[in-house]
Every structure is written in C-alpha cells, then in structure tokens.
mmCIF file of C-alpha atoms in Angstrom:
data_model
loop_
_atom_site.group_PDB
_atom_site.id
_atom_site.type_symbol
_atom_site.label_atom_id
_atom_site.label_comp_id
_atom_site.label_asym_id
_atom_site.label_seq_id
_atom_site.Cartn_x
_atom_site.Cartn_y
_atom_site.Cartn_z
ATOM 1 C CA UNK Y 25 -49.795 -20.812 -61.076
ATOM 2 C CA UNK Y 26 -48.150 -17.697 -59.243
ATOM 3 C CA UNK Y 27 -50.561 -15.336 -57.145
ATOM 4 C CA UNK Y 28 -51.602 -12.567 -59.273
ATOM 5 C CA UNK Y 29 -51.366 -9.195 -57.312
ATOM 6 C CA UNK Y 30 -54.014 -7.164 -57.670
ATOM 7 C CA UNK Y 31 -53.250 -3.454 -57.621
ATOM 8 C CA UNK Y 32 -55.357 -0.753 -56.645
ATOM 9 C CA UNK Y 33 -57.458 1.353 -59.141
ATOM 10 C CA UNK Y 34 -59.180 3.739 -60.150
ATOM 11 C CA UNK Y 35 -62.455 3.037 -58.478
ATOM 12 C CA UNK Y 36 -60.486 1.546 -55.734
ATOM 13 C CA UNK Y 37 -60.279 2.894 -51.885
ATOM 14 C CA UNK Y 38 -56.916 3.997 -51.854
ATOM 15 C CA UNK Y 39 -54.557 2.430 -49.404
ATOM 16 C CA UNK Y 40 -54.170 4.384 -45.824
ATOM 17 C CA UNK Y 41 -50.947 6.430 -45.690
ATOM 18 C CA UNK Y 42 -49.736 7.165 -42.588
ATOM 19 C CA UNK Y 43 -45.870 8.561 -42.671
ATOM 20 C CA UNK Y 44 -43.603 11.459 -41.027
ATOM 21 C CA UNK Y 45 -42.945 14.248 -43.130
ATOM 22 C CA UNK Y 46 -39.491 15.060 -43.380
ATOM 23 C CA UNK Y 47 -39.921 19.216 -42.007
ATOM 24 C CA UNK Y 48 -41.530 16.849 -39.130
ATOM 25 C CA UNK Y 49 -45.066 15.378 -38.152
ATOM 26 C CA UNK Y 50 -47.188 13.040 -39.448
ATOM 27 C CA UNK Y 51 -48.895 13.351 -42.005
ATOM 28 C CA UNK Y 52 -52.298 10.953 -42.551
ATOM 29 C CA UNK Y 53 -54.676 9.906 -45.687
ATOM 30 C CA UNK Y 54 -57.508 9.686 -43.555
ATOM 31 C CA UNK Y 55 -56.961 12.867 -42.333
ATOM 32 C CA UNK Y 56 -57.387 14.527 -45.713
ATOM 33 C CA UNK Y 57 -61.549 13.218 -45.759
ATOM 34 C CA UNK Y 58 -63.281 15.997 -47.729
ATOM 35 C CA UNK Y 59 -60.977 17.501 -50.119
ATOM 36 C CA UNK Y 60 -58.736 15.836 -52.966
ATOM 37 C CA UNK Y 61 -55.369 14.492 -52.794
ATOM 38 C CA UNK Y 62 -52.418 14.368 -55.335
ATOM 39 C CA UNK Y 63 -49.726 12.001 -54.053
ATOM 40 C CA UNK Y 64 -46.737 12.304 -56.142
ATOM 41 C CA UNK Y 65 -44.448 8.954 -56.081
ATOM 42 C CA UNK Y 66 -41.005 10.562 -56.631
ATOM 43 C CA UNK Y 67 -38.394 7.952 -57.852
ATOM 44 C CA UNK Y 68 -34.644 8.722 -56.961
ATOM 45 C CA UNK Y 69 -34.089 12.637 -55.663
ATOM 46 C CA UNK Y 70 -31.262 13.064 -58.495
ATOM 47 C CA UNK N 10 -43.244 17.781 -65.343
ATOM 48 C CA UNK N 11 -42.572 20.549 -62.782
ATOM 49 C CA UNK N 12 -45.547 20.814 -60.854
ATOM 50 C CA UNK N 13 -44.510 23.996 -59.069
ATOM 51 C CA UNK N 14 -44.723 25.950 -62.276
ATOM 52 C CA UNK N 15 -48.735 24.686 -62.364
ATOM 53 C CA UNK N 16 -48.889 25.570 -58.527
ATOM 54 C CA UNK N 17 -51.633 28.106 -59.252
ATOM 55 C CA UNK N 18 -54.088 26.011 -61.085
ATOM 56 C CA UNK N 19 -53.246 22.900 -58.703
ATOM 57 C CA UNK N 20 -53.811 24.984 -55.671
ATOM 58 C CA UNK N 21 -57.201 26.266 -57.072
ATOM 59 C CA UNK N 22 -58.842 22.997 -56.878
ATOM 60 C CA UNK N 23 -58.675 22.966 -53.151
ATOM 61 C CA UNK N 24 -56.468 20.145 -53.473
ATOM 62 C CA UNK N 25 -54.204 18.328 -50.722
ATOM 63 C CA UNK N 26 -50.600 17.790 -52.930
ATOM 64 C CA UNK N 27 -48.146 15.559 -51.607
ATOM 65 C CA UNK N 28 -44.546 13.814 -52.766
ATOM 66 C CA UNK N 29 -43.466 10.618 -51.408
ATOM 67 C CA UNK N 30 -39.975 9.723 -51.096
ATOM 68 C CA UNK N 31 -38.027 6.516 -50.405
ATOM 69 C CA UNK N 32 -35.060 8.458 -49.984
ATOM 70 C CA UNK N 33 -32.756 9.532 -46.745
ATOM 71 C CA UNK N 34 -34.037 12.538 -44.880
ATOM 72 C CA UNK N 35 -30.972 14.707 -45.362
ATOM 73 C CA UNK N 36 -30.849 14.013 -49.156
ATOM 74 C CA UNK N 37 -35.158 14.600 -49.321
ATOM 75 C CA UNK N 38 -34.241 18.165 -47.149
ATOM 76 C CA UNK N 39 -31.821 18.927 -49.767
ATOM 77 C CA UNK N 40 -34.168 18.707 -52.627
ATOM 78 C CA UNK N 41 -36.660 20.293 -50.720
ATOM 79 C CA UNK N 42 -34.294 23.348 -50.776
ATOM 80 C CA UNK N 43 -33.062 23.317 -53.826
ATOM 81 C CA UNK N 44 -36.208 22.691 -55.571
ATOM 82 C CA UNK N 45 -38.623 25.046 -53.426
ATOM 83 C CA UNK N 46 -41.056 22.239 -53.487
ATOM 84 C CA UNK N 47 -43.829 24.118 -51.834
ATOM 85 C CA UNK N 48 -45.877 21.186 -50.660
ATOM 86 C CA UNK N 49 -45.242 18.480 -48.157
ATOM 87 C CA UNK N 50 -43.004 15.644 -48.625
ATOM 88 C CA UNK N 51 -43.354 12.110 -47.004
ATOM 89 C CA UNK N 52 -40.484 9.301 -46.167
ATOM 90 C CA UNK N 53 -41.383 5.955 -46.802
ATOM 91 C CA UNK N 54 -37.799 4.585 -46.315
ATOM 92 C CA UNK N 55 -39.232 0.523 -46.672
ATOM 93 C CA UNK N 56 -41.152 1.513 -49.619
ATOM 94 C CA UNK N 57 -44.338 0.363 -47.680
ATOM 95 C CA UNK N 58 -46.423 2.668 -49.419
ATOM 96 C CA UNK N 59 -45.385 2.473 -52.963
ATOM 97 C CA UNK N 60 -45.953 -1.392 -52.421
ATOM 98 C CA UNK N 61 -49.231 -0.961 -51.320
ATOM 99 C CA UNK N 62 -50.024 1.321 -54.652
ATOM 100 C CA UNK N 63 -48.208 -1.107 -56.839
ATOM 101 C CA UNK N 64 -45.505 0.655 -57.539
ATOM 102 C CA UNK N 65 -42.611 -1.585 -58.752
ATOM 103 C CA UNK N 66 -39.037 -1.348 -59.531
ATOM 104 C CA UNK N 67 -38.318 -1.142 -63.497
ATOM 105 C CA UNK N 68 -36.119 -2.928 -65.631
ATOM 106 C CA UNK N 69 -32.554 -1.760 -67.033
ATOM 107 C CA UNK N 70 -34.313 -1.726 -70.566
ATOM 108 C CA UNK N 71 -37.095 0.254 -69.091
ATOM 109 C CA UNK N 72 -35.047 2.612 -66.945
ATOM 110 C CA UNK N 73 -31.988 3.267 -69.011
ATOM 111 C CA UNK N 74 -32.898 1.960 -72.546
ATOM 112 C CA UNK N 75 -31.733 3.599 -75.751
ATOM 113 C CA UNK N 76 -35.162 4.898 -76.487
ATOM 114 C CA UNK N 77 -34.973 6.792 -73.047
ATOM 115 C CA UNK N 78 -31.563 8.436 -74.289
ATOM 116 C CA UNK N 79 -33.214 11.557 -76.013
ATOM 117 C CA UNK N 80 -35.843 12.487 -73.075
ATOM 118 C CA UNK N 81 -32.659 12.505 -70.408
ATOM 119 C CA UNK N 82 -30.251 14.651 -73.114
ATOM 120 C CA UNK N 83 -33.835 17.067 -73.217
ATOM 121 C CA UNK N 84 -34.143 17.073 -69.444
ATOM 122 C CA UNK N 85 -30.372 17.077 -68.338
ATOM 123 C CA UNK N 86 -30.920 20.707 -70.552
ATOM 124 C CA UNK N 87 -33.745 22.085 -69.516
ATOM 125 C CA UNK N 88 -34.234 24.516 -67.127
ATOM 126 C CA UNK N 89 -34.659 22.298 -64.353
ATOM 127 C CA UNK N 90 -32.128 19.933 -64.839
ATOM 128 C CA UNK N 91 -30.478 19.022 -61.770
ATOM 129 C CA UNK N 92 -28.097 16.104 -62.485
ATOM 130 C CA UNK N 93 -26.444 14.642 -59.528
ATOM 131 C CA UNK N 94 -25.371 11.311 -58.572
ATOM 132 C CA UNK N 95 -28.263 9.294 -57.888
ATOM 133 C CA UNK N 96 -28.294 8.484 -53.675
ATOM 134 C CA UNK N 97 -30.575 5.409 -54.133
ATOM 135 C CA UNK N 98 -32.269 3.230 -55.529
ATOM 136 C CA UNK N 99 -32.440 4.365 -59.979
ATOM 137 C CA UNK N 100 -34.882 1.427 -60.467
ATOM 138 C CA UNK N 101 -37.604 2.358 -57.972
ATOM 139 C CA UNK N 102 -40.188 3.679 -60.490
ATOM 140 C CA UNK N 103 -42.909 6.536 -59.469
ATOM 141 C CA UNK N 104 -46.378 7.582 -60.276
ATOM 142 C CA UNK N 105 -49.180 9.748 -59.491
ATOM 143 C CA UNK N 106 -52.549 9.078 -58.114
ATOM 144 C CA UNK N 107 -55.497 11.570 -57.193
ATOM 145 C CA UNK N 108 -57.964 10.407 -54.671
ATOM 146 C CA UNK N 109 -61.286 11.879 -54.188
ATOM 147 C CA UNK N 110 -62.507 13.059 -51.120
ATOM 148 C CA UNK N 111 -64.119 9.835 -50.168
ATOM 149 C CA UNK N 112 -60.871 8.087 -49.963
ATOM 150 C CA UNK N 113 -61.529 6.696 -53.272
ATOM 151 C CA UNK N 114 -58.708 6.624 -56.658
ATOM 152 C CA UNK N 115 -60.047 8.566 -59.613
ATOM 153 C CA UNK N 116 -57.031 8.744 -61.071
ATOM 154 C CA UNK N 117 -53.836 6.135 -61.141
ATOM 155 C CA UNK N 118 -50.450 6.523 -62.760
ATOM 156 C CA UNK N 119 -47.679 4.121 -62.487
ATOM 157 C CA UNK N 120 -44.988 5.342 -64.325
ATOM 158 C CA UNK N 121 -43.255 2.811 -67.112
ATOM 159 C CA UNK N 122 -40.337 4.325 -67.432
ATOM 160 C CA UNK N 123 -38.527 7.767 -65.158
ATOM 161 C CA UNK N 124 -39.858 10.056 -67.478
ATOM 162 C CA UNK N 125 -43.446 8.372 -67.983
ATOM 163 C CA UNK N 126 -45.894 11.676 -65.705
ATOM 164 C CA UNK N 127 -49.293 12.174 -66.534
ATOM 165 C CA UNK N 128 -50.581 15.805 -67.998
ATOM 166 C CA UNK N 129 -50.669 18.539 -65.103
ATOM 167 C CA UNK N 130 -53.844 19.129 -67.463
ATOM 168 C CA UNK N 131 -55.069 15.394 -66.663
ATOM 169 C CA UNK N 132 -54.007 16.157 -62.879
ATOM 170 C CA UNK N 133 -56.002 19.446 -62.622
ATOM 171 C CA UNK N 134 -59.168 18.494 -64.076
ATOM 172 C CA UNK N 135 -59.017 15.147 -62.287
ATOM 173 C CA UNK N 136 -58.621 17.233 -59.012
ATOM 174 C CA UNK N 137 -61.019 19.796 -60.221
ATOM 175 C CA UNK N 138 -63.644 16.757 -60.589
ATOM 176 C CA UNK N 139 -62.445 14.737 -57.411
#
C-alpha cells in the first residue's frame, strides 16, 4: 500500500522557512514569533 | 486576487505578508517591478518549501481544462492582466496559508486549479484572528 503523505494543517506547526529574498537577505519563519504571517505560494510569474 | 489593492486592510492586522517563488531571480525582480508588489518575495528555486506545505504540481485537466477557459479570457482582460510567456514551470500549483503567531496554521489553501485563491475577506479576518 503506498505511503500516504500527510500534509500540514490547519492546527498544524507550520514548516520552518528559511530562504533569501530576492532584493537580498534572508528572510526566516521563526523570526516572525509574535505577529501573523501570510505566505503567498505564487505559481509561474506570467 | 490582487492583494495589493487590499494592502490597507492586510497591513492593519499587523500582519507579516510574504510571496514565495520557484522562479529565476531576474524573472521574480521583474515582476517585482512591474507589479509594485510591496511586500517581500522569497526564492525557493528546488521547491523545498512548497513540498514541505504540500503543494503539488496539477494536472493538464486541472491546469488548462476547458472549464478553466472563461476565468483566463476574464483575467487575460482585466486590469491586471499581464500575459507573458510563462518562464517555468505552468503546472507548479500555489496556495495561501496564514500562521498564527505561535508558529501554528490557522488557515491552509492549496490551490486546485491557477485561479483557485481564497477571499482577501477570509485572509483578513483569519489574520485579524491569528
């Protein structure tokens, strides 16, 4: 029987983000403790 | 769903906003100027991140289906149309997620299709709550 991935939800802790920005930096999840985040998945920058 | 347009109400919640992009720097720069996104914008050129938030690649039916047709003739003439050739990947799917300020997801959006986005109303007051 194939693995069933289990995806994070609401409820969930949300997965640590750590990437460069592209004006430059790094920009962290953890960093953010305190104050609510809106990540915005873009799909292709058409 | 331009977000910029809602920048006001977003901003007011005290709110961190973020885009992610799998995309090459110079073409994420370019939309970054031609858009006048205000907010930061992360690469995440292996797609690392949208892995770890489950965020999968669609199918041809769900990415360019007939029943898709009508949303992209709306968009392609609205007012923020900007129709270029597509630089990467057009099956890489998006979505939207609010996390609270304990690190946890109150809200979690995987789109089904390009032009599956949540409410900015549903964004706000899930901000506004977080």
């Amino acid at each position: 029987m194939p693995e069933r991935r289990i995806l994070p939800d609401r409820g969930d802790a949300a997965p640590d983000i750590d990437l460069p920005r592209v004006r430059g930096g790094r920009w962290k999840l953890s960093d953010q403790r305190g104050r609510p985040v809106l990540l915005v998945f873009h799909r292709h920058l058409a | 769903m331009q977000l910029q347009e809602h920048r006001r109400e977003l901003e007011a919640t005290g709110a961190e906003i973020v885009a992610l992009t799998f995309e090459a720097p110079e073409h994420a720069r370019s939309y970054l100027e031609e858009t006048g996104w205000p907010w930061p914008m992360l690469m995440d050129r292996d797609r690392r991140v949208y892995r770890a938030y489950g965020l999968i690649q669609g199918s041809t039916w769900s990415v360019l289906g007939p029943h898709l047709w009508p949303g992209y003739v709306k968009l392609m003439f609205s007012k923020a149309a900007r129709v270029k050739k597509p630089h990467d990947d057009v099956y890489q799917l998006g979505g939207n997620f609010v996390i609270d300020g304990n690190g946890r997801i109150v809200l979690a959006h995987r789109s089904r299709n390009p032009l599956d986005r949540p409410p900015v109303e549903a964004l706000v007051k899930a901000l506004a709550d977080a």
